[in-house]
Short mmCIF file of C-alpha atoms in Angstrom, two decimals:
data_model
loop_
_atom_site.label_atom_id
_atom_site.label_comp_id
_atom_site.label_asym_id
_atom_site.label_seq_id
_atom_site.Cartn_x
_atom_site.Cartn_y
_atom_site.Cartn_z
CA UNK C 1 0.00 0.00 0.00
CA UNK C 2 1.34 3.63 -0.86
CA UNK C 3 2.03 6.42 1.73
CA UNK C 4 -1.15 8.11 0.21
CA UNK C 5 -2.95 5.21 0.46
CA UNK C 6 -2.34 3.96 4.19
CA UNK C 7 -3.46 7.17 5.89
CA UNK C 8 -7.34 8.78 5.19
CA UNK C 9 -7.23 12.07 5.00
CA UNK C 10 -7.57 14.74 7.93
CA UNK C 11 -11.34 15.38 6.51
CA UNK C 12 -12.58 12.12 6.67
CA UNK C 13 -10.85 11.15 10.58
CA UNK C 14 -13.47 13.68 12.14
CA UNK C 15 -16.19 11.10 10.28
CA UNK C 16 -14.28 8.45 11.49
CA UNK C 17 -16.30 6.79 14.86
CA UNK C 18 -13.73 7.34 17.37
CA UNK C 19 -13.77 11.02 16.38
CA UNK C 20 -17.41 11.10 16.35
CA UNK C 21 -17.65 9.82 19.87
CA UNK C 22 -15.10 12.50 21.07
CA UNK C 23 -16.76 15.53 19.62
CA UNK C 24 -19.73 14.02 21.34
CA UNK C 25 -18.20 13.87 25.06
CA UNK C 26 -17.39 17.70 24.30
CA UNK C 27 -20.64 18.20 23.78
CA UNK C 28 -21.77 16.42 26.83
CA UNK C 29 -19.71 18.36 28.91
CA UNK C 30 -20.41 21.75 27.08
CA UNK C 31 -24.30 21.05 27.17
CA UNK C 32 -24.30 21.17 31.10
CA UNK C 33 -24.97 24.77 30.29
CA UNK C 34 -27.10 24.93 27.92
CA UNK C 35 -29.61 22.49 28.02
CA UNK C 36 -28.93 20.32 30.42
CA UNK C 37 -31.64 17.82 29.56
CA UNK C 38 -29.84 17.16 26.15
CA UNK C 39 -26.33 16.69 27.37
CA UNK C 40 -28.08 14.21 30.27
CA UNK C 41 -29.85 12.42 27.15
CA UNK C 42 -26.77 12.78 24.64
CA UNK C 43 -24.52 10.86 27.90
CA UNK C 44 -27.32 8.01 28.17
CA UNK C 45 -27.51 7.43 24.85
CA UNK C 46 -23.50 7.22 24.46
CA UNK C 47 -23.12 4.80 27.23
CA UNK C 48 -25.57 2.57 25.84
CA UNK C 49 -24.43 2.37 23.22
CA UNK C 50 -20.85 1.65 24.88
CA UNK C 51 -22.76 -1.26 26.36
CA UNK C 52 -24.22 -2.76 23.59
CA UNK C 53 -20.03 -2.55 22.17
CA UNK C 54 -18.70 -4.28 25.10
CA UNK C 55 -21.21 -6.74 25.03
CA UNK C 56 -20.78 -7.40 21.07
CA UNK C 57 -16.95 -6.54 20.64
CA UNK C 58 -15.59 -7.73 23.70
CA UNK C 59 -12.36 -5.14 23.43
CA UNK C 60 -9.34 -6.18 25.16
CA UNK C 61 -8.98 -2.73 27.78
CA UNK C 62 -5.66 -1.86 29.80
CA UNK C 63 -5.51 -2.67 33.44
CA UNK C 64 -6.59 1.68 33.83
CA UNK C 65 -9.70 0.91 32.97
CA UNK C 66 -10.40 -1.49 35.67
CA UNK C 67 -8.83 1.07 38.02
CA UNK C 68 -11.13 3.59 37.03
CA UNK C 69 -13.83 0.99 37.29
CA UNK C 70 -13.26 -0.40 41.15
CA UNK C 71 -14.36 2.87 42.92
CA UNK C 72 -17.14 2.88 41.11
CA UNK C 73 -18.58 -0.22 42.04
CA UNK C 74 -17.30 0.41 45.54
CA UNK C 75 -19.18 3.26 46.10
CA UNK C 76 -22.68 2.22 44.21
CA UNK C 77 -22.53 -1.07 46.47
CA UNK C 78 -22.11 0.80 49.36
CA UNK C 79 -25.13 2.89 48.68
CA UNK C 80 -27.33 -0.26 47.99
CA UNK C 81 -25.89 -1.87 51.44
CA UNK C 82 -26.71 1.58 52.90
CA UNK C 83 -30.37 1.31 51.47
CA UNK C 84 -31.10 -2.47 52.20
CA UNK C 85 -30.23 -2.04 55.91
CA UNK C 86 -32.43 1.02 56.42
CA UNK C 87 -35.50 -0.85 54.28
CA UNK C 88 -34.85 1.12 50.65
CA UNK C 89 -36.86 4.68 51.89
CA UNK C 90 -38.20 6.08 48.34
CA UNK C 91 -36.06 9.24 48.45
CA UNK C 92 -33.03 6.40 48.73
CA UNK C 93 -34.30 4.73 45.39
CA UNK C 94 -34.77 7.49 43.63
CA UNK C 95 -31.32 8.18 44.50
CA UNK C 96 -29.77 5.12 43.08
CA UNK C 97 -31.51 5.35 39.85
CA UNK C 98 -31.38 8.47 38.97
CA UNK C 99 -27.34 9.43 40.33
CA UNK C 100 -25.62 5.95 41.25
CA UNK C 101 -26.41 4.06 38.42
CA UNK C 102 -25.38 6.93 36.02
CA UNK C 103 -21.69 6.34 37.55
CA UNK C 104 -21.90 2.59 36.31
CA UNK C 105 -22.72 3.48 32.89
CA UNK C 106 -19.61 5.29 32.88
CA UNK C 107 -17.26 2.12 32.96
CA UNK C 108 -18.63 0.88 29.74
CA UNK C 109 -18.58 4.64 28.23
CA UNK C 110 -14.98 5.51 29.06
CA UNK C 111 -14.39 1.63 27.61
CA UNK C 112 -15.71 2.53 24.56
CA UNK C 113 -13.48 5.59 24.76
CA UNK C 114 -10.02 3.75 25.16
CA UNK C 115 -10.94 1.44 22.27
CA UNK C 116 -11.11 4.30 20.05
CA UNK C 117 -8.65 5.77 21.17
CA UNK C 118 -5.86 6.66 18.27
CA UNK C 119 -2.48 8.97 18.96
CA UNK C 120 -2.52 10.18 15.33
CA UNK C 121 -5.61 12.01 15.83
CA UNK C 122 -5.63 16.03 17.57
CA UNK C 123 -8.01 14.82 19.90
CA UNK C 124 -7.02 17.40 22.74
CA UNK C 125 -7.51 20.04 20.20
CA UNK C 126 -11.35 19.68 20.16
CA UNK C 127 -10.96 21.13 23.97
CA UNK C 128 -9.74 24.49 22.91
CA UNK C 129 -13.21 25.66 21.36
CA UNK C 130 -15.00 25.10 24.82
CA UNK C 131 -12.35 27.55 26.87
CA UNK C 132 -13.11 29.97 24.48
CA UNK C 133 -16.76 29.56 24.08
CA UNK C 134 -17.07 29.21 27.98
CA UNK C 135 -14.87 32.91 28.38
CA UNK C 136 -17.21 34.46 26.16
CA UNK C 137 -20.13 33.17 27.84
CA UNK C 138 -18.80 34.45 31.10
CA UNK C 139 -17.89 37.85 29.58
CA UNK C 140 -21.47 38.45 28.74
CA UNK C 141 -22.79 37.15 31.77
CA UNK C 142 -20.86 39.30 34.32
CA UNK C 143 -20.51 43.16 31.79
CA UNK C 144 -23.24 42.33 29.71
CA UNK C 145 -26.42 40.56 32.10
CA UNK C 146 -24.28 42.38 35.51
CA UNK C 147 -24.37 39.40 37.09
CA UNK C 148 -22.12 38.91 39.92
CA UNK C 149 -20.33 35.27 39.31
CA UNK C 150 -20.43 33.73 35.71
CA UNK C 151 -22.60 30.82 35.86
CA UNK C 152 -23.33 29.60 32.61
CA UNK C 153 -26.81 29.84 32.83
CA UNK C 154 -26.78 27.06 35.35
CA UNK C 155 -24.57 26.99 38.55
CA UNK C 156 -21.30 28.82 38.99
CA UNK C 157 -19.68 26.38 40.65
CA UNK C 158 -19.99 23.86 38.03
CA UNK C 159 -18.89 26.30 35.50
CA UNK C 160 -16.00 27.01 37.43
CA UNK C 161 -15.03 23.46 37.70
CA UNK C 162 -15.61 22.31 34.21
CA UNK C 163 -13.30 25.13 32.69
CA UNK C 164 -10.46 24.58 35.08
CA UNK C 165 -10.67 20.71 33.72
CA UNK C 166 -10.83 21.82 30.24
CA UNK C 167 -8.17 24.24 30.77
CA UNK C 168 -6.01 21.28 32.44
CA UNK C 169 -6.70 18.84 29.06
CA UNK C 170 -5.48 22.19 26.91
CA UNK C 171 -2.42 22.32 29.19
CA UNK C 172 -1.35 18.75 28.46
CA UNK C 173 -2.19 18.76 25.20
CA UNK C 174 0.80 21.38 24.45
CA UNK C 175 2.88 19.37 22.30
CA UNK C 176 -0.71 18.84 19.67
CA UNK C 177 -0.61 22.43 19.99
CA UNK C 178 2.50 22.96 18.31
CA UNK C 179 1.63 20.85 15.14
CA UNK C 180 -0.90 23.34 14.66
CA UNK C 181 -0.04 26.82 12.34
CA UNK C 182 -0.21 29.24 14.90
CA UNK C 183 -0.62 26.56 17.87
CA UNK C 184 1.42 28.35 20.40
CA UNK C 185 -0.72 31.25 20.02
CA UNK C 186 -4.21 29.78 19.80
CA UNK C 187 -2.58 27.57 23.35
CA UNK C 188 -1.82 30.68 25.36
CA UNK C 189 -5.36 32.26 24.15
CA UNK C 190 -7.08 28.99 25.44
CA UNK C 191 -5.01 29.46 28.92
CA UNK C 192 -6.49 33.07 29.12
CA UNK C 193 -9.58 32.30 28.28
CA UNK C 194 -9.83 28.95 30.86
CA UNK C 195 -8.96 31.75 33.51
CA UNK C 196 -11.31 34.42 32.76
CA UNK C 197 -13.66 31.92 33.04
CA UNK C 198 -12.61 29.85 36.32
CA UNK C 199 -11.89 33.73 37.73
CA UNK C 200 -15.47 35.38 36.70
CA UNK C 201 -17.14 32.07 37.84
CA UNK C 202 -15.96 33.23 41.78
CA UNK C 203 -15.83 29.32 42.58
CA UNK C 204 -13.07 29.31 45.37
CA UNK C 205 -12.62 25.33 44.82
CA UNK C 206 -11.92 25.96 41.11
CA UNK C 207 -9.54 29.23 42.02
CA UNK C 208 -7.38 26.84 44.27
CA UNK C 209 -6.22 24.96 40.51
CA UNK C 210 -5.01 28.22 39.20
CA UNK C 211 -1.85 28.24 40.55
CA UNK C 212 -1.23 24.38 39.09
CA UNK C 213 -2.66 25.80 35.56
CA UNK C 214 -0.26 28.56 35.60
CA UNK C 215 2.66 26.69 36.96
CA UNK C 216 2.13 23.64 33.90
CA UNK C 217 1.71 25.81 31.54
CA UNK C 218 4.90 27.90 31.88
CA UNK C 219 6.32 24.17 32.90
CA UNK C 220 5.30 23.24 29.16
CA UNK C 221 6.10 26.65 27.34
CA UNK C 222 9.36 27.04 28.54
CA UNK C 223 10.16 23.15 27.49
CA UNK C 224 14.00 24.17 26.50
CA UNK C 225 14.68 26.14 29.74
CA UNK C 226 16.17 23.90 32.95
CA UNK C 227 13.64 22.69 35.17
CA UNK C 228 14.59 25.44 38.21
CA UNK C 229 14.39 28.33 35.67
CA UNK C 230 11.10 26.88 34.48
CA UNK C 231 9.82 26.81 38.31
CA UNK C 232 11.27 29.45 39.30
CA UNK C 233 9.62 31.85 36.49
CA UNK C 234 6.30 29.76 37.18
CA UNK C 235 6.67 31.07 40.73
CA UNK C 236 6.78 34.53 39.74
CA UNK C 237 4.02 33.93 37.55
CA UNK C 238 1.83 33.15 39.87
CA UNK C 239 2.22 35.53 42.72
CA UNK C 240 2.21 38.42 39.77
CA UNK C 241 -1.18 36.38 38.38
CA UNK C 242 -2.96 36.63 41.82
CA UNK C 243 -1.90 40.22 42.49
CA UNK C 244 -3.42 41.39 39.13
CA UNK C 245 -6.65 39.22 39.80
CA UNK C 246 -6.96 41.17 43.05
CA UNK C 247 -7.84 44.18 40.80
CA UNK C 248 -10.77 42.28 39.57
CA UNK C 249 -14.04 43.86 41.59
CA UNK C 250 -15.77 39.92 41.11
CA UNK C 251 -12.65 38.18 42.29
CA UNK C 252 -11.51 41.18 45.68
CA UNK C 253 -15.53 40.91 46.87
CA UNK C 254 -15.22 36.73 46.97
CA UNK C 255 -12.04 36.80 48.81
CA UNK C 256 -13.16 39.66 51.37
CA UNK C 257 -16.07 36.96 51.70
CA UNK C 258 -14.53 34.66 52.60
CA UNK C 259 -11.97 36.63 55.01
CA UNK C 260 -15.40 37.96 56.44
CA UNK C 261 -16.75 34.16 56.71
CA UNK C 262 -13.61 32.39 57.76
CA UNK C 263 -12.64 35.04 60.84
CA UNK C 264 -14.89 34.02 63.16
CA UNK C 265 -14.07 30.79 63.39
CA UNK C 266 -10.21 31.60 63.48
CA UNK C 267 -10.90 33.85 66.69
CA UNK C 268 -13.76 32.25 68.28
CA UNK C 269 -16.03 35.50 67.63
CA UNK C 270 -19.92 35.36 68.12
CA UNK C 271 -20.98 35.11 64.51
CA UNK C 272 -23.80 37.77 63.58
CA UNK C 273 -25.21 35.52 60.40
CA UNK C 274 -25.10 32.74 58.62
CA UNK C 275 -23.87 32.90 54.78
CA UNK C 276 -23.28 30.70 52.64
CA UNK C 277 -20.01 28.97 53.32
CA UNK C 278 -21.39 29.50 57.28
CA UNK C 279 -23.41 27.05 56.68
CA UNK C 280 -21.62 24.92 54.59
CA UNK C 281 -19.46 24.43 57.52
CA UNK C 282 -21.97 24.13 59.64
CA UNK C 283 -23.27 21.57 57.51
CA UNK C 284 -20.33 19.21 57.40
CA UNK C 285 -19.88 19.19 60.98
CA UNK C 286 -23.43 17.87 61.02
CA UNK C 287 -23.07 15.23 58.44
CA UNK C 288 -19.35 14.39 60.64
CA UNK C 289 -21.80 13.68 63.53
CA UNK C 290 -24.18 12.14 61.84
CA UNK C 291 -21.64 9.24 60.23
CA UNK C 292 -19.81 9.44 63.80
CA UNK C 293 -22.86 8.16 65.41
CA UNK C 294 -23.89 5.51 62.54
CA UNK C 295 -20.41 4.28 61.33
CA UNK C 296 -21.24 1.10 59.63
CA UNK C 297 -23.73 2.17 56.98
CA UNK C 298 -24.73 5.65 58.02
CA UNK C 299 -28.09 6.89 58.08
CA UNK C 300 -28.66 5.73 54.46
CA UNK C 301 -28.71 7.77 50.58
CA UNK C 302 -31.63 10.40 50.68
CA UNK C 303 -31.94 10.50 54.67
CA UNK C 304 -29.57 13.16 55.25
CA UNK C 305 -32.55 15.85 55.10
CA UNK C 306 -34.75 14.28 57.90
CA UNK C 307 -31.37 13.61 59.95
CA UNK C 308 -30.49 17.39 59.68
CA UNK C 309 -33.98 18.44 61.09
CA UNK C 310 -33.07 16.06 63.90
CA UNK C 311 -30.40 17.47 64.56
CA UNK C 312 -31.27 21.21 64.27
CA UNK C 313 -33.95 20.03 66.66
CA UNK C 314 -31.33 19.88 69.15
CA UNK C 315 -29.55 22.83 68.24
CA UNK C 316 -32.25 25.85 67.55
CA UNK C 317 -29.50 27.80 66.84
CA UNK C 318 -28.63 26.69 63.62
CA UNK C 319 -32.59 27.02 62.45
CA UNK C 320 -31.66 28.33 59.10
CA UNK C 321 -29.45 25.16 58.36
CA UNK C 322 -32.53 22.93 58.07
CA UNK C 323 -32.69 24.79 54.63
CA UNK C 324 -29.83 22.49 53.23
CA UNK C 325 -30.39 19.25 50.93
CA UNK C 326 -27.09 17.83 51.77
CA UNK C 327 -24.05 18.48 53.32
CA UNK C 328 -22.17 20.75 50.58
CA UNK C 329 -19.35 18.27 50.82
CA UNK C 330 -19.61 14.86 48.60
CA UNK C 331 -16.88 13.14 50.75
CA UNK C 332 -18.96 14.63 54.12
CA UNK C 333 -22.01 13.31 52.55
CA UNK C 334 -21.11 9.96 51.61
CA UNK C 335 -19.94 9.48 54.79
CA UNK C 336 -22.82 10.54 56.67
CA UNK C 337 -25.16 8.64 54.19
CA UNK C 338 -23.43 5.06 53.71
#
């Protein structure tokens, strides 16, 4: 076979399946925002799909996969333990079908994934169009709409976490970047963009990546410099990033928030109100007590609600806190739950 003949050409790999599939787990991820119905129906239909492939094709997958897959089934048989002992309460069933089992759909899904997997196609690439679109978006929302925290039309915290992993994929995807024309360039306008949009999105969890993002990226950029110039410049680049963000009005009001929030429990003042991250650590100490006092299976998926009432019951207070649907903390809530 010729050299013309053993490769198709770079229009006919995005029609390829495994390309298909890709641009469709961008979408996925980039429909959270939009219509979040869609991208829930778009990720069923994919990982049935990746069933019905597994079942059929039987690929051979790598010893990560069945990493990835372990904690998985960990945690969904821990819920269903958690359920059976406290009699499978409808809230708890609900639960498992309509969160649990969506994790264990995901084993054959990211299967599917690793068997079309191919090295000679810009896959990584496909991630740069979100960090800009996702920028934009957050642009308009916060000048345009004068809205206080980019959200996306949906939650802010969520957008802030889903660009920070975008922004991590463009990172690592560097060396793609530079078979590109202009690669360089279009990869340090992704970066930007990724941190407008993690910045304007005022999600504190997703700020704490930042200085990783910045660090990698100079890390990658700088690939022909020694490794303690590269970290050393890095450094600089970070303390220089997060005194310019300070000039941001979005991102000086979150962190005088927080100051505001965190103080009182730093110097045992009385505190005046509850806000929001008041009661989010209010809220984890509850569900700490609550899986504290029922260690072996806790008080079971979709009970945390009437345990928190209990418990306000005994400390009036914390009224307010009964207002909570879980304990703000996945790790906190499993926990307490099962």
């Amino acid at each position: 076979m010729s050299s013309n003949q053993s490769h198709s050409p770079i229009g006919q790999k995005w029609l390829e399946p495994g390309s298909v599939i890709e641009i469709i787990g961008v979408l996925i991820l980039g429909g959270l925002f939009l219509y979040w119905d869609i991208s829930r129906a778009m990720y069923l239909l994919t990982a049935f799909f990746a069933i019905g492939y597994s079942i059929k094709q039987k690929p051979q997958l790598p010893r990560d996969h069945r990493f990835f897959s372990w904690p998985i089934y960990g945690f969904v048989g821990a819920a269903v333990l958690a359920l059976a002992y406290h009699g499978f309460p409808d809230r708890g069933m609900n639960m498992l079908f309509s969160r649990y089992f969506l994790l264990l759909i995901a084993i054959p899904l990211v299967g599917l994934y690793f068997s079309q997997y191919r090295s000679d196609r810009n896959i990584w690439i496909k991630f740069a169009l979100p960090c800009l679109v996702l920028a934009s978006y957050g642009l308009y929302e916060v000048y345009f709409l004068g809205l206080s925290r980019a959200e996306g039309g949906n939650n802010a915290v969520v957008f802030g976490l889903v660009s920070a992993s975008l922004i991590c994929i463009v990172i690592s995807s560097y060396y793609k970047f530079q078979e590109l024309r202009y690669g360089k360039l279009l990869y340090c306008l992704c970066l930007v963009a990724g941190v407008i949009a993690i910045l304007l999105s005022g999600s504190r969890g997703s700020w704490i990546v930042l200085p990783v993002i910045i660090m990698g990226a100079f890390i990658f950029y700088m690939e022909r410099a020694s490794l303690i110039k590269r970290c050393s410049i890095a450094t600089v680049a970070v303390l220089v990033f997060f005194a310019v963000s300070l000039m941001i009005p979005q991102v000086r009001g979150r962190i005088d928030n927080l100051v505001t929030i965190i103080s009182p429990y730093v110097t045992g003042e009385q505190r005046s109100k509850f806000d929001s991250a008041s009661f989010r650590v209010e809220a984890w100490k509850a569900g700490w007590i609550m899986g504290n006092e029922n260690k072996l299976l806790g008080v079971g998926p979709g009970s945390f609600r009437n345990e928190l009432k209990i418990y306000v019951a005994e400390n009036p207070e914390l009224e307010t806190l009964q207002t909570m649907k879980h304990a703000h903390n996945q790790y906190v809530q499993t926990y307490a739950t099962m």
